[in-house]
Amino acid sequence: SKLVHGGLRYLEHYDFGLVREAAIERGRLLKCAPHLVQENRFLFPNCEQNQHGRFATKMGIWLYEVLAGKFSLHPHRWIKETELKNREPDFLPQKELGAYEYSDCAMDDAALAISTALDAHNLGAQLMNYQEVIRLNRVSKDWICHTKSHMVAEPDLQVKASKVILALGPWTDLLLKKWAIPSPKLLQLSQGAHLYVQKLPIQTSFILPVPHSQRYFFVLPWKDGHLIGTTETPILNSKQIPPEVEKQEVGELLYLLATYFPNLSPKVISTIVGIRPLALKSPQNTENADEKFDSTVQTSRQHLFHHLHKNLLVGVGGKWTTQRLFAQEILKKSGYHIHDPLIDRVYPKVRASPKVSAYPSTLAASSLDLIKEHILYSCEKTFCKHPLDYIRNRSDLYFSSDGGRALW
């Protein structure tokens, strides 16, 4: 995801607790990581595809803001038909429509993930990038973790621990089975695809209903272009991870854009796909549990925790916005105390280096010497170990017109 949000649509499923948690965490992230999370104004149009109508939409957005409490962002307002037409003339050009404007946040998700890891490192955590855990054994009262290095110059490791916390994301069920740790099926997976396109004549972020569905998609000014997302495609086989963007997902997103902006002809620069690891409220014990699911739209984004063995705790589910709550709760359940100053700790900057004030977005805009300096800085300070790490996660080159191929 590229959004840090409370989950406006979750109100439809009466998931008020999750919305309140996420809205508060959105406010905390905006405070702790202002260089990674930014407030955006979104338009929610009162169009025929909106099944709720103007009054219900207003009440939903009002409740969304109330649940955020003191962390509420700038209040919503009604945009009249003439103002919307003047601001966004390409939006349903044959219609005279108004819209509600409200606030949510967008993020640099790659930089936020790296920043979180670096802050843990600054606090004493030992990070082991490209060390694949191949086996987890119980020996006496301890656990032995066996890793295999994917870097030629680094050795395989054996790590002894009295407690193990597993936060494996979409790989949870797959790895527990691989390590022969008895566990029911804990997750239902779905993938979400995004299209990054050349800049469009759209000034504002939009949240738009998917016709004949309970889903929504967004059109978001992002970096030097626009982001269109997302899909919700159930993953019924763990062999599908890591995922690939399917042609039908690209077609679906382009069709949805054309539904609301029929005069635009977007040029796709790159695609992005991620997996939602959705926690099952009732873990499944059958081998073919996946076959029971055909939609994940109504599946809660709440996180859950399971004690699989003595001193072995696994956390599943959740969403990007509530990742700090996930971490706090899983540590407390493992017997660790979180000091209050850590809760509002400012996230470190990871994109820029001492000599490069802004991370490179194109080779043409930056000299090769500066690119080289930034690559070395990324390797030394941010655990960058592979060319794709740099192109996709330490710079914006993946979102340039050639996708970083020139540097590759």
Short mmCIF file of C-alpha atoms in Angstrom, two decimals:
data_model
loop_
_atom_site.label_atom_id
_atom_site.label_comp_id
_atom_site.label_asym_id
_atom_site.label_seq_id
_atom_site.Cartn_x
_atom_site.Cartn_y
_atom_site.Cartn_z
CA SER A 1 0.00 0.00 0.00
CA LYS A 2 0.99 3.62 -0.44
CA LEU A 3 -1.65 4.94 1.95
CA VAL A 4 -1.53 5.49 5.70
CA HIS A 5 -5.20 5.61 6.55
CA GLY A 6 -7.76 4.78 9.20
CA GLY A 7 -9.83 2.70 6.80
CA LEU A 8 -12.88 4.75 5.88
CA ARG A 9 -14.51 1.80 4.12
CA TYR A 10 -14.14 -0.43 7.20
CA LEU A 11 -16.96 1.59 8.76
CA GLU A 12 -19.29 -0.24 6.37
CA HIS A 13 -18.41 -3.44 8.24
CA TYR A 14 -18.80 -1.78 11.67
CA ASP A 15 -15.11 -2.32 12.43
CA PHE A 16 -15.03 0.80 14.62
CA GLY A 17 -12.23 -0.40 16.89
CA LEU A 18 -9.84 -0.96 13.98
CA VAL A 19 -10.75 2.39 12.40
CA ARG A 20 -10.07 4.24 15.66
CA GLU A 21 -6.74 2.45 16.22
CA ALA A 22 -5.63 3.09 12.65
CA ALA A 23 -6.75 6.74 12.63
CA ILE A 24 -4.79 7.42 15.83
CA GLU A 25 -1.72 5.63 14.48
CA ARG A 26 -2.00 7.63 11.26
CA GLY A 27 -1.71 10.78 13.36
CA ARG A 28 1.28 9.41 15.28
CA LEU A 29 3.09 8.44 12.08
CA LEU A 30 2.44 11.88 10.64
CA LYS A 31 4.13 13.32 13.73
CA CYS A 32 7.01 10.82 13.97
CA ALA A 33 7.79 10.49 10.26
CA PRO A 34 6.77 13.73 8.50
CA HIS A 35 9.46 13.09 5.87
CA LEU A 36 7.83 9.75 5.00
CA VAL A 37 4.11 10.35 5.62
CA GLN A 38 2.20 13.34 4.21
CA GLU A 39 -1.39 14.50 4.59
CA ASN A 40 -3.36 14.52 1.32
CA ARG A 41 -6.78 15.88 0.49
CA PHE A 42 -9.03 13.25 -1.09
CA LEU A 43 -12.24 13.69 -3.08
CA PHE A 44 -15.15 11.30 -2.53
CA PRO A 45 -17.63 12.20 -5.31
CA ASN A 46 -21.39 11.93 -4.99
CA CYS A 47 -21.71 9.94 -8.22
CA GLU A 48 -24.16 7.21 -9.24
CA GLN A 49 -21.55 4.52 -8.46
CA ASN A 50 -21.61 5.67 -4.82
CA GLN A 51 -24.19 3.35 -3.28
CA HIS A 52 -24.52 5.35 -0.06
CA GLY A 53 -25.69 8.74 -1.26
CA ARG A 54 -24.59 12.17 -0.07
CA PHE A 55 -25.98 12.09 3.49
CA ALA A 56 -24.60 8.65 4.39
CA THR A 57 -21.23 9.60 2.87
CA LYS A 58 -21.12 12.76 4.98
CA MET A 59 -22.00 10.84 8.15
CA GLY A 60 -19.34 8.23 7.40
CA ILE A 61 -16.62 10.86 6.91
CA TRP A 62 -17.80 12.75 10.02
CA LEU A 63 -17.58 9.55 12.10
CA TYR A 64 -14.17 8.82 10.55
CA GLU A 65 -12.91 12.17 11.85
CA VAL A 66 -14.55 11.76 15.27
CA LEU A 67 -12.91 8.36 15.82
CA ALA A 68 -9.47 9.93 15.27
CA GLY A 69 -10.01 12.15 18.32
CA LYS A 70 -7.18 14.60 18.89
CA PHE A 71 -5.31 13.03 15.98
CA SER A 72 -7.99 14.11 13.50
CA LEU A 73 -6.68 15.86 10.38
CA HIS A 74 -8.14 18.87 8.56
CA PRO A 75 -11.95 18.62 8.54
CA HIS A 76 -14.01 17.60 5.53
CA ARG A 77 -16.01 19.99 3.40
CA TRP A 78 -18.48 19.80 0.53
CA ILE A 79 -17.18 20.72 -2.94
CA LYS A 80 -19.93 22.13 -5.13
CA GLU A 81 -20.46 21.05 -8.71
CA THR A 82 -18.94 24.17 -10.28
CA GLU A 83 -15.84 24.06 -8.07
CA LEU A 84 -15.25 20.37 -8.80
CA LYS A 85 -15.70 20.96 -12.54
CA ASN A 86 -13.24 23.85 -12.50
CA ARG A 87 -10.69 21.93 -10.46
CA GLU A 88 -11.02 18.53 -12.17
CA PRO A 89 -12.56 19.05 -15.64
CA ASP A 90 -11.60 15.52 -16.78
CA PHE A 91 -13.60 13.81 -14.04
CA LEU A 92 -16.85 12.46 -15.55
CA PRO A 93 -16.94 15.43 -17.96
CA GLN A 94 -20.58 14.87 -18.96
CA LYS A 95 -21.80 14.99 -15.34
CA GLU A 96 -22.41 17.86 -12.91
CA LEU A 97 -21.33 16.41 -9.58
CA GLY A 98 -20.25 17.52 -6.15
CA ALA A 99 -17.85 15.72 -3.80
CA TYR A 100 -16.75 15.58 -0.20
CA GLU A 101 -13.14 16.55 0.39
CA TYR A 102 -11.43 14.99 3.43
CA SER A 103 -7.91 14.19 4.63
CA ASP A 104 -5.90 10.98 4.71
CA CYS A 105 -2.20 10.26 4.24
CA ALA A 106 0.15 8.85 1.64
CA MET A 107 3.55 7.36 2.41
CA ASP A 108 6.86 6.23 1.00
CA ASP A 109 6.37 2.62 2.10
CA ALA A 110 9.84 1.34 1.15
CA ALA A 111 11.59 4.14 3.03
CA LEU A 112 9.28 3.70 6.03
CA ALA A 113 10.13 -0.02 6.23
CA ILE A 114 13.87 0.66 6.02
CA SER A 115 13.62 3.52 8.51
CA THR A 116 11.84 1.23 10.98
CA ALA A 117 14.59 -1.39 10.64
CA LEU A 118 17.36 1.21 11.01
CA ASP A 119 15.78 2.63 14.15
CA ALA A 120 15.70 -0.87 15.63
CA HIS A 121 19.39 -1.20 14.70
CA ASN A 122 20.14 2.14 16.39
CA LEU A 123 18.49 0.77 19.55
CA GLY A 124 20.68 -2.34 19.57
CA ALA A 125 18.91 -4.84 17.29
CA GLN A 126 21.11 -6.99 15.07
CA LEU A 127 19.83 -6.94 11.49
CA MET A 128 20.69 -9.87 9.22
CA ASN A 129 19.67 -9.03 5.67
CA TYR A 130 19.65 -11.84 3.08
CA GLN A 131 19.91 -14.51 5.78
CA GLU A 132 17.16 -17.04 5.02
CA VAL A 133 15.87 -19.01 8.00
CA ILE A 134 15.87 -22.61 6.80
CA ARG A 135 15.19 -24.40 10.09
CA LEU A 136 13.89 -23.62 13.58
CA ASN A 137 14.49 -26.30 16.20
CA ARG A 138 13.59 -26.68 19.85
CA VAL A 139 16.66 -27.82 21.84
CA SER A 140 16.10 -28.28 25.57
CA LYS A 141 14.64 -24.96 26.76
CA ASP A 142 15.96 -22.91 23.84
CA TRP A 143 15.34 -22.42 20.14
CA ILE A 144 18.06 -22.79 17.51
CA CYS A 145 17.58 -20.79 14.32
CA HIS A 146 19.58 -22.00 11.29
CA THR A 147 20.10 -19.51 8.46
CA LYS A 148 21.50 -19.73 4.95
CA SER A 149 23.26 -16.66 3.58
CA HIS A 150 22.35 -15.44 0.10
CA MET A 151 25.52 -13.34 -0.03
CA VAL A 152 28.76 -15.06 -1.08
CA ALA A 153 30.95 -13.20 1.41
CA GLU A 154 28.74 -13.86 4.43
CA PRO A 155 28.56 -17.14 6.38
CA ASP A 156 25.52 -19.20 7.32
CA LEU A 157 24.51 -18.75 10.95
CA GLN A 158 23.08 -20.56 13.95
CA VAL A 159 21.35 -18.31 16.45
CA LYS A 160 20.31 -19.48 19.93
CA ALA A 161 17.33 -17.81 21.58
CA SER A 162 15.21 -18.33 24.68
CA LYS A 163 12.21 -16.67 23.00
CA VAL A 164 11.22 -16.44 19.33
CA ILE A 165 8.76 -13.94 17.86
CA LEU A 166 7.69 -14.62 14.29
CA ALA A 167 6.39 -11.75 12.14
CA LEU A 168 6.50 -13.46 8.76
CA GLY A 169 3.78 -11.61 6.88
CA PRO A 170 2.35 -13.53 3.91
CA TRP A 171 4.95 -16.28 4.32
CA THR A 172 3.65 -17.37 7.74
CA ASP A 173 1.77 -20.54 6.79
CA LEU A 174 4.35 -21.53 4.17
CA LEU A 175 7.34 -21.25 6.51
CA LEU A 176 5.67 -22.87 9.53
CA LYS A 177 4.95 -25.87 7.33
CA LYS A 178 8.49 -25.85 5.94
CA TRP A 179 9.95 -25.77 9.46
CA ALA A 180 7.61 -28.58 10.58
CA ILE A 181 6.08 -26.46 13.34
CA PRO A 182 2.52 -27.71 13.99
CA SER A 183 0.04 -24.96 13.25
CA PRO A 184 -3.40 -24.50 11.70
CA LYS A 185 -3.75 -22.27 8.68
CA LEU A 186 -3.57 -18.72 10.05
CA LEU A 187 -3.90 -16.51 6.97
CA GLN A 188 -6.00 -15.76 3.95
CA LEU A 189 -3.98 -13.97 1.28
CA SER A 190 -4.95 -11.50 -1.39
CA GLN A 191 -2.81 -9.41 -3.67
CA GLY A 192 -3.17 -5.78 -4.59
CA ALA A 193 -1.74 -4.31 -7.78
CA HIS A 194 -0.92 -0.67 -8.50
CA LEU A 195 -0.05 1.11 -11.73
CA TYR A 196 2.42 3.97 -11.76
CA VAL A 197 1.67 6.16 -14.77
CA GLN A 198 3.03 9.34 -16.29
CA LYS A 199 1.66 12.49 -14.71
CA LEU A 200 -2.02 13.03 -15.46
CA PRO A 201 -3.98 16.31 -15.49
CA ILE A 202 -5.51 15.39 -12.12
CA GLN A 203 -4.77 17.80 -9.28
CA THR A 204 -6.36 16.02 -6.33
CA SER A 205 -6.39 12.50 -4.88
CA PHE A 206 -9.60 10.57 -5.53
CA ILE A 207 -11.28 7.69 -3.69
CA LEU A 208 -13.74 6.11 -6.12
CA PRO A 209 -16.24 3.24 -5.87
CA VAL A 210 -15.60 0.17 -8.02
CA PRO A 211 -18.90 -0.30 -9.91
CA HIS A 212 -21.03 -3.28 -8.79
CA SER A 213 -18.68 -3.97 -5.87
CA GLN A 214 -18.06 -3.09 -2.24
CA ARG A 215 -14.51 -2.08 -3.12
CA TYR A 216 -12.93 1.30 -3.78
CA PHE A 217 -9.83 2.35 -5.68
CA PHE A 218 -7.72 5.50 -5.60
CA VAL A 219 -6.01 7.83 -8.04
CA LEU A 220 -3.15 9.56 -6.29
CA PRO A 221 -0.51 12.12 -7.37
CA TRP A 222 2.65 10.30 -6.31
CA LYS A 223 6.28 11.25 -6.86
CA ASP A 224 6.49 12.65 -10.43
CA GLY A 225 3.44 10.78 -11.77
CA HIS A 226 0.18 9.22 -10.62
CA LEU A 227 -0.58 6.00 -8.81
CA ILE A 228 -3.72 3.97 -9.56
CA GLY A 229 -4.70 1.18 -7.18
CA THR A 230 -5.62 -1.22 -5.97
CA THR A 231 -7.02 -4.63 -6.85
CA GLU A 232 -8.08 -7.39 -4.47
CA THR A 233 -7.28 -10.78 -5.98
CA PRO A 234 -7.47 -13.83 -3.66
CA ILE A 235 -4.33 -15.97 -3.59
CA LEU A 236 -5.35 -19.61 -3.35
CA ASN A 237 -1.90 -21.17 -3.61
CA SER A 238 1.18 -20.27 -1.58
CA LYS A 239 3.26 -20.94 -4.71
CA GLN A 240 1.96 -17.60 -5.99
CA ILE A 241 4.24 -15.71 -3.60
CA PRO A 242 6.17 -13.65 -4.38
CA PRO A 243 3.35 -12.40 -6.61
CA GLU A 244 3.26 -10.93 -10.09
CA VAL A 245 0.87 -8.35 -11.46
CA GLU A 246 -1.68 -10.17 -13.59
CA LYS A 247 -2.76 -8.82 -16.99
CA GLN A 248 -6.35 -8.78 -15.83
CA GLU A 249 -5.38 -6.52 -12.91
CA VAL A 250 -3.70 -4.04 -15.25
CA GLY A 251 -6.77 -4.13 -17.48
CA GLU A 252 -9.10 -3.68 -14.51
CA LEU A 253 -7.29 -0.60 -13.20
CA LEU A 254 -7.10 1.02 -16.64
CA TYR A 255 -10.81 0.29 -17.16
CA LEU A 256 -11.68 1.85 -13.80
CA LEU A 257 -9.65 4.97 -14.59
CA ALA A 258 -11.42 5.24 -17.96
CA THR A 259 -14.80 4.89 -16.24
CA TYR A 260 -14.26 8.11 -14.32
CA PHE A 261 -11.73 9.89 -16.59
CA PRO A 262 -12.77 8.83 -20.12
CA ASN A 263 -10.68 11.44 -21.94
CA LEU A 264 -7.32 10.43 -20.44
CA SER A 265 -4.81 8.05 -22.01
CA PRO A 266 -2.41 6.96 -19.24
CA LYS A 267 1.05 5.64 -20.05
CA VAL A 268 2.09 2.92 -17.61
CA ILE A 269 5.69 3.33 -16.40
CA SER A 270 5.84 0.54 -13.82
CA THR A 271 3.67 -1.82 -11.81
CA ILE A 272 3.69 -2.61 -8.10
CA VAL A 273 2.14 -5.58 -6.35
CA GLY A 274 1.92 -6.57 -2.72
CA ILE A 275 0.22 -9.21 -0.59
CA ARG A 276 -2.29 -8.64 2.18
CA PRO A 277 -1.72 -11.22 4.94
CA LEU A 278 -5.24 -11.27 6.39
CA ALA A 279 -5.65 -13.00 9.75
CA LEU A 280 -8.26 -15.74 9.99
CA LYS A 281 -10.42 -15.29 13.08
CA SER A 282 -10.95 -19.07 13.09
CA PRO A 283 -7.70 -20.77 12.00
CA GLN A 284 -8.30 -23.62 9.56
CA ASN A 285 -6.98 -27.14 10.11
CA THR A 286 -7.73 -28.50 6.64
CA GLU A 287 -5.22 -28.78 3.82
CA ASN A 288 -7.63 -27.24 1.31
CA ALA A 289 -8.75 -24.33 3.48
CA ASP A 290 -7.92 -21.87 0.68
CA GLU A 291 -10.67 -23.28 -1.48
CA LYS A 292 -13.33 -21.92 0.89
CA PHE A 293 -12.54 -18.30 0.01
CA ASP A 294 -13.55 -16.37 -3.09
CA SER A 295 -13.36 -12.80 -1.74
CA THR A 296 -11.35 -10.97 0.90
CA VAL A 297 -13.11 -7.61 0.63
CA GLN A 298 -14.93 -8.05 3.96
CA THR A 299 -12.07 -9.80 5.78
CA SER A 300 -10.91 -7.71 8.74
CA ARG A 301 -7.50 -6.04 8.66
CA GLN A 302 -7.12 -6.58 12.43
CA HIS A 303 -3.96 -8.34 13.65
CA LEU A 304 -3.97 -11.45 15.86
CA PHE A 305 -1.38 -13.39 17.88
CA HIS A 306 -0.96 -17.12 18.45
CA HIS A 307 1.24 -19.03 20.93
CA LEU A 308 2.31 -22.06 18.89
CA HIS A 309 4.74 -23.44 21.45
CA LYS A 310 6.34 -22.41 24.71
CA ASN A 311 8.24 -19.17 24.04
CA LEU A 312 7.20 -19.21 20.35
CA LEU A 313 4.76 -16.46 19.41
CA VAL A 314 3.55 -15.63 15.92
CA GLY A 315 1.78 -12.44 14.86
CA VAL A 316 -0.45 -12.34 11.78
CA GLY A 317 -2.61 -9.88 9.91
CA GLY A 318 -2.74 -6.15 10.48
CA LYS A 319 -2.11 -3.27 8.11
CA TRP A 320 0.71 -0.86 7.38
CA THR A 321 -0.87 1.93 9.39
CA THR A 322 -1.03 -0.14 12.59
CA GLN A 323 2.42 -1.74 12.33
CA ARG A 324 3.66 0.06 15.48
CA LEU A 325 0.71 -1.26 17.50
CA PHE A 326 1.43 -4.75 16.15
CA ALA A 327 5.02 -4.47 17.39
CA GLN A 328 4.07 -3.10 20.80
CA GLU A 329 1.44 -5.77 21.44
CA ILE A 330 3.54 -8.71 20.32
CA LEU A 331 6.44 -7.60 22.54
CA LYS A 332 4.15 -7.19 25.54
CA LYS A 333 2.70 -10.65 24.96
CA SER A 334 6.28 -11.96 24.97
CA GLY A 335 7.01 -10.39 28.33
CA TYR A 336 8.87 -7.28 27.21
CA HIS A 337 8.08 -3.76 28.43
CA ILE A 338 7.99 -0.86 25.98
CA HIS A 339 9.31 2.41 27.37
CA ASP A 340 6.95 5.31 26.65
CA PRO A 341 9.64 7.49 24.94
CA LEU A 342 9.89 4.87 22.20
CA ILE A 343 6.23 5.26 21.26
CA ASP A 344 6.71 8.73 19.73
CA ARG A 345 10.30 8.25 18.61
CA VAL A 346 11.12 10.14 15.39
CA TYR A 347 11.94 7.90 12.42
CA PRO A 348 15.44 8.32 10.95
CA LYS A 349 15.90 9.59 7.40
CA VAL A 350 17.09 6.94 4.97
CA ARG A 351 16.80 8.31 1.44
CA ALA A 352 19.33 11.15 1.41
CA SER A 353 23.05 10.99 2.18
CA PRO A 354 25.43 13.67 3.47
CA LYS A 355 26.40 14.74 -0.09
CA VAL A 356 23.08 14.00 -1.81
CA SER A 357 20.29 16.08 -0.28
CA ALA A 358 17.56 14.35 -2.30
CA TYR A 359 17.46 10.75 -3.46
CA PRO A 360 18.04 10.25 -7.20
CA SER A 361 14.97 9.90 -9.43
CA THR A 362 16.69 9.89 -12.83
CA LEU A 363 20.23 9.42 -14.05
CA ALA A 364 19.91 12.55 -16.17
CA ALA A 365 19.13 14.68 -13.13
CA SER A 366 22.10 13.43 -11.13
CA SER A 367 25.75 13.00 -12.06
CA LEU A 368 27.16 9.50 -11.97
CA ASP A 369 29.51 10.60 -9.17
CA LEU A 370 26.56 11.55 -6.99
CA ILE A 371 24.76 8.33 -7.88
CA LYS A 372 27.88 6.37 -6.90
CA GLU A 373 28.16 8.28 -3.63
CA HIS A 374 24.51 7.58 -2.84
CA ILE A 375 24.87 3.87 -3.65
CA LEU A 376 27.89 3.57 -1.33
CA TYR A 377 26.02 5.41 1.41
CA SER A 378 23.02 3.09 0.98
CA CYS A 379 25.24 0.01 1.22
CA GLU A 380 27.11 1.23 4.29
CA LYS A 381 24.20 2.76 6.23
CA THR A 382 20.97 1.09 5.08
CA PHE A 383 21.98 -2.58 4.57
CA CYS A 384 21.61 -2.34 0.78
CA LYS A 385 23.18 -5.50 -0.71
CA HIS A 386 21.67 -6.03 -4.16
CA PRO A 387 21.25 -3.70 -7.19
CA LEU A 388 17.47 -4.08 -7.05
CA ASP A 389 17.54 -3.01 -3.39
CA TYR A 390 18.91 0.31 -4.57
CA ILE A 391 16.81 0.79 -7.70
CA ARG A 392 13.49 -0.10 -6.07
CA ASN A 393 13.88 0.81 -2.39
CA ARG A 394 16.71 3.31 -1.89
CA SER A 395 16.05 5.57 -4.86
CA ASP A 396 13.19 6.51 -7.19
CA LEU A 397 14.84 5.05 -10.28
CA TYR A 398 12.25 2.27 -10.55
CA PHE A 399 9.67 4.99 -11.10
CA SER A 400 11.66 6.75 -13.83
CA SER A 401 10.81 6.37 -17.52
CA ASP A 402 13.29 3.50 -17.99
CA GLY A 403 12.65 1.83 -14.63
CA GLY A 404 16.31 2.17 -13.63
CA ARG A 405 17.53 0.03 -16.55
CA ALA A 406 20.28 2.51 -17.45
CA LEU A 407 21.91 2.12 -14.04
CA TRP A 408 21.38 -1.67 -14.08
#
